[in-house]
PDB file of C-alpha atoms in Angstrom:
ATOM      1  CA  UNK O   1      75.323 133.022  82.238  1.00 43.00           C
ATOM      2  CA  UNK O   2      75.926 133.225  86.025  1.00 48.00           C
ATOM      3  CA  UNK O   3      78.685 132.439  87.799  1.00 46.00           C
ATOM      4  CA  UNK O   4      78.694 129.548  90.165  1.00 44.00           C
ATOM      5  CA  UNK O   5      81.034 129.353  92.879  1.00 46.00           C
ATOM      6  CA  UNK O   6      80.463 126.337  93.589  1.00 44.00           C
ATOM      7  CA  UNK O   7      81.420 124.364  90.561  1.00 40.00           C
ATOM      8  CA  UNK O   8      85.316 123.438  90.878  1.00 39.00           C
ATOM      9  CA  UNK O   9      83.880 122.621  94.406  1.00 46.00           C
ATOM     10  CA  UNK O  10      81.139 120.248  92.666  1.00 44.00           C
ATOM     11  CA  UNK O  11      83.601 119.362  90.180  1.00 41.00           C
ATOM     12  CA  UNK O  12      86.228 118.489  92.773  1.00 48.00           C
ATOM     13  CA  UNK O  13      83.927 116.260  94.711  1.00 49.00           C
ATOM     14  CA  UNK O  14      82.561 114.396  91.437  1.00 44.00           C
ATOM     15  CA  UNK O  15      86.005 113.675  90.907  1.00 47.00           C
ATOM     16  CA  UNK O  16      86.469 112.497  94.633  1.00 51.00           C
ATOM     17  CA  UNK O  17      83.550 109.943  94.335  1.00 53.00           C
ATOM     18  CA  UNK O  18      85.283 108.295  90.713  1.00 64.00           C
ATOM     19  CA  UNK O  19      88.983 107.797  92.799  1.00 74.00           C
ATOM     20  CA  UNK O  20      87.094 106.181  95.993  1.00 84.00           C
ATOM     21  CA  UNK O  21      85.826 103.486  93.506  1.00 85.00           C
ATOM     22  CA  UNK O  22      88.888 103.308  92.257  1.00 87.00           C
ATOM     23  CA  UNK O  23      90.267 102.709  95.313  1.00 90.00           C
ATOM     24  CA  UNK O  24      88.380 100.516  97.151  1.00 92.00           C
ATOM     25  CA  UNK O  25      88.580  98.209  94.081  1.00 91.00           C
ATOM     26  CA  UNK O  26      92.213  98.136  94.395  1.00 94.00           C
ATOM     27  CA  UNK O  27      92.314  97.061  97.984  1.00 96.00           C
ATOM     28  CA  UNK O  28      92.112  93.398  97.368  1.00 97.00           C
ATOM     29  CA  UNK O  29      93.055  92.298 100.827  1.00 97.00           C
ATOM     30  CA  UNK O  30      91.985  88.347  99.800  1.00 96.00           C
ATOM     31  CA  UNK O  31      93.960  88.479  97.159  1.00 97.00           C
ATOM     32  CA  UNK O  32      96.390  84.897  98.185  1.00 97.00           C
ATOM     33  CA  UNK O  33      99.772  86.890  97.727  1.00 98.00           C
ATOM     34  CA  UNK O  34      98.519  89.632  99.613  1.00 98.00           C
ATOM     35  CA  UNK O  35      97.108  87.296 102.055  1.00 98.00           C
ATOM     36  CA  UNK O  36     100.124  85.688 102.034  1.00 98.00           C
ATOM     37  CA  UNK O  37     102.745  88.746 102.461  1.00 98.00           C
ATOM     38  CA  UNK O  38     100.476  89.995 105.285  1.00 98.00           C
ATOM     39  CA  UNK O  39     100.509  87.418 107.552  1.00 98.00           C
ATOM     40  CA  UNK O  40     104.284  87.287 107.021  1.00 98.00           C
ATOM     41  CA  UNK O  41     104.282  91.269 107.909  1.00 98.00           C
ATOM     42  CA  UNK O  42     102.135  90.687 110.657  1.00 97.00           C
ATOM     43  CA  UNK O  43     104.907  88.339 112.675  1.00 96.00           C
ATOM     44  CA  UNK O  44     107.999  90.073 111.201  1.00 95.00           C
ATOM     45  CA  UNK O  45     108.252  92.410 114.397  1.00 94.00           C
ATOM     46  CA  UNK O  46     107.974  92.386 117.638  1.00 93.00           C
ATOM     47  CA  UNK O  47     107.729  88.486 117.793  1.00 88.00           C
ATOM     48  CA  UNK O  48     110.139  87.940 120.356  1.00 80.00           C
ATOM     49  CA  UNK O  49     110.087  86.029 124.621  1.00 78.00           C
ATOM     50  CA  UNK O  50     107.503  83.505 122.810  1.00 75.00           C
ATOM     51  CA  UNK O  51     104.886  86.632 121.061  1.00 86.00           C
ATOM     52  CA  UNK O  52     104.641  88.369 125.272  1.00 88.00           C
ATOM     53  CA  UNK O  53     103.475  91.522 122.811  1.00 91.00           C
ATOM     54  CA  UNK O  54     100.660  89.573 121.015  1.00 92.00           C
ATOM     55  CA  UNK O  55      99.509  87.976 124.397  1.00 91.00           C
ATOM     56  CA  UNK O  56      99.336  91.297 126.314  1.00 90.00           C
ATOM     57  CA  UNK O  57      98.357  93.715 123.553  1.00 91.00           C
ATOM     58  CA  UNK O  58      96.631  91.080 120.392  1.00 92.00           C
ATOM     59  CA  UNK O  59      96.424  92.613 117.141  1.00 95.00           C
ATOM     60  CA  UNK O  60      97.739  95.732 117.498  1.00 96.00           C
ATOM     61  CA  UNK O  61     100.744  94.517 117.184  1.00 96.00           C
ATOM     62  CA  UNK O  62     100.257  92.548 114.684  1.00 97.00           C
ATOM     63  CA  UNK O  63      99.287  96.065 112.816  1.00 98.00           C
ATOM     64  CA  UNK O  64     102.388  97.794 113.598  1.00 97.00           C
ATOM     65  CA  UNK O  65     104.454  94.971 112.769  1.00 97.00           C
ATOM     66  CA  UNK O  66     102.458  95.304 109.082  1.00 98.00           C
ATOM     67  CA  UNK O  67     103.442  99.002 109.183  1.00 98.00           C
ATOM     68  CA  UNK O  68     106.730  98.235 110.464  1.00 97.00           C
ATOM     69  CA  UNK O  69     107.355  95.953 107.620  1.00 98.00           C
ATOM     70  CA  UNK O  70     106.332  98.223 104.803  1.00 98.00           C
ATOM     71  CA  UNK O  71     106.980 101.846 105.908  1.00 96.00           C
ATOM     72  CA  UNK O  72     110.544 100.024 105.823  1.00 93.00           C
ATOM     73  CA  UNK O  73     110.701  99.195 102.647  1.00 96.00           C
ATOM     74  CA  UNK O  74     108.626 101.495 100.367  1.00 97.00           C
ATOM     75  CA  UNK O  75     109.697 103.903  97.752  1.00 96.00           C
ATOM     76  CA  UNK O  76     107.809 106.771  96.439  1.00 94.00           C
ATOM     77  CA  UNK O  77     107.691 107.333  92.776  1.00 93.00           C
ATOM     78  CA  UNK O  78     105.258 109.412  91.435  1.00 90.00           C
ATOM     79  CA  UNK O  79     102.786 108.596  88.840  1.00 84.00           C
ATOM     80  CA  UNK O  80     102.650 109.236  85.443  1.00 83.00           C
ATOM     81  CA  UNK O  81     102.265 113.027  84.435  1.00 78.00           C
ATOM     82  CA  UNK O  82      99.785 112.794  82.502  1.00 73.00           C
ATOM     83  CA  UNK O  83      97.236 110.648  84.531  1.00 77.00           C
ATOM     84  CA  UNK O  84      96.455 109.250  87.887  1.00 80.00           C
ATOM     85  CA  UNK O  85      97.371 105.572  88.594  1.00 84.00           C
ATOM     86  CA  UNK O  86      96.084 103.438  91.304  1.00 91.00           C
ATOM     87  CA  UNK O  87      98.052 100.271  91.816  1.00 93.00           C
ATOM     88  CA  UNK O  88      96.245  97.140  93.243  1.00 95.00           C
ATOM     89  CA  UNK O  89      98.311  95.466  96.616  1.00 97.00           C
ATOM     90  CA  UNK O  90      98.770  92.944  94.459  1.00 96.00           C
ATOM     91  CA  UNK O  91     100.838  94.805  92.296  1.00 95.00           C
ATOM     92  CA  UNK O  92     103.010  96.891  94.409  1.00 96.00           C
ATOM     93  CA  UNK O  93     104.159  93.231  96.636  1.00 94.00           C
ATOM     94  CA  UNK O  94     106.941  93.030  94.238  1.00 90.00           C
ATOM     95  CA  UNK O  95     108.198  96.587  93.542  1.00 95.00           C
ATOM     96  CA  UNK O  96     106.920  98.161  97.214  1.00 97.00           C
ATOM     97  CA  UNK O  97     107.300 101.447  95.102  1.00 96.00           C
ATOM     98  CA  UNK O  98     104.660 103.887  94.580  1.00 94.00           C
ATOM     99  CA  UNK O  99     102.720 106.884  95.393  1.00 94.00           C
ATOM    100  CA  UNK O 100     100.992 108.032  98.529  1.00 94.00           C
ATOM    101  CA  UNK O 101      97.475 106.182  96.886  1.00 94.00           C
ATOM    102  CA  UNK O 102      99.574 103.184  96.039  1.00 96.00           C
ATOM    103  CA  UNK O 103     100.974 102.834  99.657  1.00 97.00           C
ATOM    104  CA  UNK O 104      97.662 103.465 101.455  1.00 97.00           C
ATOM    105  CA  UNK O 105      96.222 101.328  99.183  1.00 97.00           C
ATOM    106  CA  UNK O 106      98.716  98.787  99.991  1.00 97.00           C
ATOM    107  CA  UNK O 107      98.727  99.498 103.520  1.00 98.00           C
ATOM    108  CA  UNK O 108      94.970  99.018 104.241  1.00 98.00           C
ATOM    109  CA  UNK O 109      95.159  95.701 102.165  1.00 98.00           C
ATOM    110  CA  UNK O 110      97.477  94.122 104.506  1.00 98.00           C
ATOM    111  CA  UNK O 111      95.992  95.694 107.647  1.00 98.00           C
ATOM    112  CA  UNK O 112      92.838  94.615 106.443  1.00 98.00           C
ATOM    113  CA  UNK O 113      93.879  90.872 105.352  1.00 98.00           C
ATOM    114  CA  UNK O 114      95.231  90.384 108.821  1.00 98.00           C
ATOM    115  CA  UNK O 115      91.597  91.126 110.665  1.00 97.00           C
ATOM    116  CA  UNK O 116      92.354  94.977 111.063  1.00 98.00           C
ATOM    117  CA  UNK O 117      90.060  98.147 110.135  1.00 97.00           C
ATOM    118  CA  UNK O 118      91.327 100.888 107.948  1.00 97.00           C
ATOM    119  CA  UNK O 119      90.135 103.616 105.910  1.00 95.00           C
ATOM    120  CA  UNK O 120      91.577 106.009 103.707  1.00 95.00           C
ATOM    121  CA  UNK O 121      92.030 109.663 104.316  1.00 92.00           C
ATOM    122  CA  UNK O 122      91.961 111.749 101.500  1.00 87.00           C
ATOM    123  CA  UNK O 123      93.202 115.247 101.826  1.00 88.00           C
ATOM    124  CA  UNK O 124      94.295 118.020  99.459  1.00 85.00           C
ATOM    125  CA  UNK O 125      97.589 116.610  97.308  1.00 86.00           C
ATOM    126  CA  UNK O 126      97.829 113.175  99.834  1.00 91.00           C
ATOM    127  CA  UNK O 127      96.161 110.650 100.887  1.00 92.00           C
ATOM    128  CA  UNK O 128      96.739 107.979 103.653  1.00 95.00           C
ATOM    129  CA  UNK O 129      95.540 105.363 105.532  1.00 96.00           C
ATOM    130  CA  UNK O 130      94.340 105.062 108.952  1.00 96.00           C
ATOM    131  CA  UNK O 131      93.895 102.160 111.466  1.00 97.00           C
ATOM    132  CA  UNK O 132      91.470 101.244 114.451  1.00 97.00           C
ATOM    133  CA  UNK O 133      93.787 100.688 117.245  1.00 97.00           C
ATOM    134  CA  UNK O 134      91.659 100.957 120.313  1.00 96.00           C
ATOM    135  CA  UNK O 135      87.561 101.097 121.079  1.00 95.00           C
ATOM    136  CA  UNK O 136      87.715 104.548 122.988  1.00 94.00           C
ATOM    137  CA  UNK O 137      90.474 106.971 124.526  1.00 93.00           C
ATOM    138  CA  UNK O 138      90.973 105.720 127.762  1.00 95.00           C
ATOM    139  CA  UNK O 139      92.069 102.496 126.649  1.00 95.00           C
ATOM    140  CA  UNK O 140      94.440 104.116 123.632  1.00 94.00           C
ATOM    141  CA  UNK O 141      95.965 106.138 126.944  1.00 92.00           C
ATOM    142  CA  UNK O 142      96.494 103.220 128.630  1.00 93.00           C
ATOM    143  CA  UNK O 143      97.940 100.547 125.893  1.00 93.00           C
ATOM    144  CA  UNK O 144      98.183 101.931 122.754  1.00 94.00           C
ATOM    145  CA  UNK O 145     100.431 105.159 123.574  1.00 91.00           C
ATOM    146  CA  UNK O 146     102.811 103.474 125.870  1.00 91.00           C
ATOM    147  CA  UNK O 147     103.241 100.993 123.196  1.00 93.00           C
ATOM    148  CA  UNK O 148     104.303 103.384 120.634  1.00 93.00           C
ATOM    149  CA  UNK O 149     106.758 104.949 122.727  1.00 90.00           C
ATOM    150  CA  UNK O 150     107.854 101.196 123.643  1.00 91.00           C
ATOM    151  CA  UNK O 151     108.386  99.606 120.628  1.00 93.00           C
ATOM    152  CA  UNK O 152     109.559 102.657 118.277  1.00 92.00           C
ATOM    153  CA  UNK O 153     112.117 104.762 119.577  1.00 84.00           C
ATOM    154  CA  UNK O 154     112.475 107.510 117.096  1.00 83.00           C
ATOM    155  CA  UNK O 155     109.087 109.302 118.266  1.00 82.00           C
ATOM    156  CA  UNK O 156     109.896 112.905 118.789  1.00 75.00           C
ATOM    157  CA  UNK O 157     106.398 114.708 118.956  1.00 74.00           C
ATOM    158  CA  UNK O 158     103.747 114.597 121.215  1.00 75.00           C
ATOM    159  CA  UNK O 159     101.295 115.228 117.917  1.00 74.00           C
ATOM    160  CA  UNK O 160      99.968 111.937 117.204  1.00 83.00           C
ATOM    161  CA  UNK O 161      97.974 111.509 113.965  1.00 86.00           C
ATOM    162  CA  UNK O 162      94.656 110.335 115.650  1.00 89.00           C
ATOM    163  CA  UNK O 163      91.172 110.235 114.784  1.00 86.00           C
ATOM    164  CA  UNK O 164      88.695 109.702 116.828  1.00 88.00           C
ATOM    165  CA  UNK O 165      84.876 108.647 116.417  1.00 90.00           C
ATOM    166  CA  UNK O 166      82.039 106.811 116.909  1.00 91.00           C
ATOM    167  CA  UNK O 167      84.008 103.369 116.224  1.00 94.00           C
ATOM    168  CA  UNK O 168      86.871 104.554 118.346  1.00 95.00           C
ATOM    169  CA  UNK O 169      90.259 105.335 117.854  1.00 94.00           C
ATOM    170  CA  UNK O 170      92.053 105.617 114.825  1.00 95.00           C
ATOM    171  CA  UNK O 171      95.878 105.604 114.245  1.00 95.00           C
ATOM    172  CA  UNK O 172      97.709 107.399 111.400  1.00 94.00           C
ATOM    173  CA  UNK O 173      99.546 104.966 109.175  1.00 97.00           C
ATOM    174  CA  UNK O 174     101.431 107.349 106.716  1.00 95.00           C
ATOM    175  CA  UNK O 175     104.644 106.637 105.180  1.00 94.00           C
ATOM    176  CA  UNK O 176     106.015 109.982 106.047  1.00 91.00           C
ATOM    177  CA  UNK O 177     106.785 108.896 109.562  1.00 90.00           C
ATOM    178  CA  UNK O 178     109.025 105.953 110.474  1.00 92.00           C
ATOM    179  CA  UNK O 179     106.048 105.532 113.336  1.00 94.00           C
ATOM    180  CA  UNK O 180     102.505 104.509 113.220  1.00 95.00           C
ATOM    181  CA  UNK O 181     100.808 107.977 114.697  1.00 92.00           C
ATOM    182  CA  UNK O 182     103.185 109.820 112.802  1.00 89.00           C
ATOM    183  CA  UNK O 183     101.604 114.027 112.689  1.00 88.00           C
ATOM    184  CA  UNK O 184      98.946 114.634 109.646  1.00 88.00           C
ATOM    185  CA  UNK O 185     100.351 116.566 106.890  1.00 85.00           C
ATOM    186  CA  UNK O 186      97.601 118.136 105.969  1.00 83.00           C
ATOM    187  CA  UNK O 187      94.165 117.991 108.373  1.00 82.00           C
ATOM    188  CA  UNK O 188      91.251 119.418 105.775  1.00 85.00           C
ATOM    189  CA  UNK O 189      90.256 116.066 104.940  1.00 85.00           C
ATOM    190  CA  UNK O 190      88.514 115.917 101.232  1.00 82.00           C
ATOM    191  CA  UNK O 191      87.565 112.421 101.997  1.00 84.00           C
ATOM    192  CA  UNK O 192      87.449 109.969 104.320  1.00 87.00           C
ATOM    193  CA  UNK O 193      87.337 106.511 101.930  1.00 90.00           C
ATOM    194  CA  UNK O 194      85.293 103.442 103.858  1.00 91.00           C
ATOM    195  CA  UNK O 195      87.516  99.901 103.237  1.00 88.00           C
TER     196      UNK O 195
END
């Protein structure tokens, strides 16, 4: 029997295509409680002189405010050894504890639930999500930059986690930042998971 080269590749892929199902079944963005916590998320921040932020800049910063709200309080803890766990929104709400699946799962739930687009990024040993913040680069330049550097202060880097295509711009979400835009970890995407 030959070798094949390709089979952990084939192998890795098959296994790929199970998790996205997995996945996308556990985003349930009209859940009530998820419905529910998200709109709460989405007016936690950056509410203040009457919503001026919503008026000049509309859901975007309703989308931070989600990120804002979360990134803040979740806590990674790892699965068990022994198998792979994917945690519906639903079911992280109450402990906002899990790992990176459970968050972006979590994450592109609320996004989602509060009229935003999001996908999932899967990439070698992490996966998280990312969110369509503007329709093209000249107007992420103009308002969606600026407003990163206005509203959250601790932004160091000029390496913003963005992805652009033929839907426009897309803004990393990842908890390992205290920032939506927040550098990729790893950029040999496995995956990219359609919500």
């Amino acid at each position: 029997m030959k070798n094949n080269p390709n089979l952990l590749k084939d192998v890795e892929n098959s296994i790929i295509i199970s998790v996205e199902s997995d996945i996308i079944s556990s985003i349930d963005y009209n859940h009530s409680e998820v419905k529910q916590f998200s709109n709460q998320a989405a007016i936690n921040y950056f509410t203040e002189d009457n919503d001026k932020y919503f008026n000049n800049y509309g859901n975007i910063i309703r989308y931070f405010s989600v990120f804002k709200t979360i990134n803040g309080a979740w806590k990674y803890v790892s699965d068990p050894s022994d198998e792979e766990h994917f945690a519906n929104a639903s079911e992280s709400l109450n402990s906002m504890a899990g790992d990176c699946e459970d968050y972006s799962i979590m994450m592109a739930a609320c996004i989602k639930a509060v009229g935003g687009k999001t996908r999932i990024v899967w990439v070698k040993e992490h996966a998280f999500p990312i969110v369509l913040v503007a329709s093209d680069k000249y107007e992420y330049n103009l308002k969606v930059k600026p407003l990163l550097n206005l509203l959250f202060t601790d932004i160091y880097e000029e390496d913003f986690g963005v992805v652009q295509n033929e839907e426009g711009i897309w803004l990393n979400f990842d908890y390992t930042k205290s920032y939506p835009g927040g550098p990729f970890l790893n950029k040999e995407v496995i995956k990219l998971i359609k919500i």
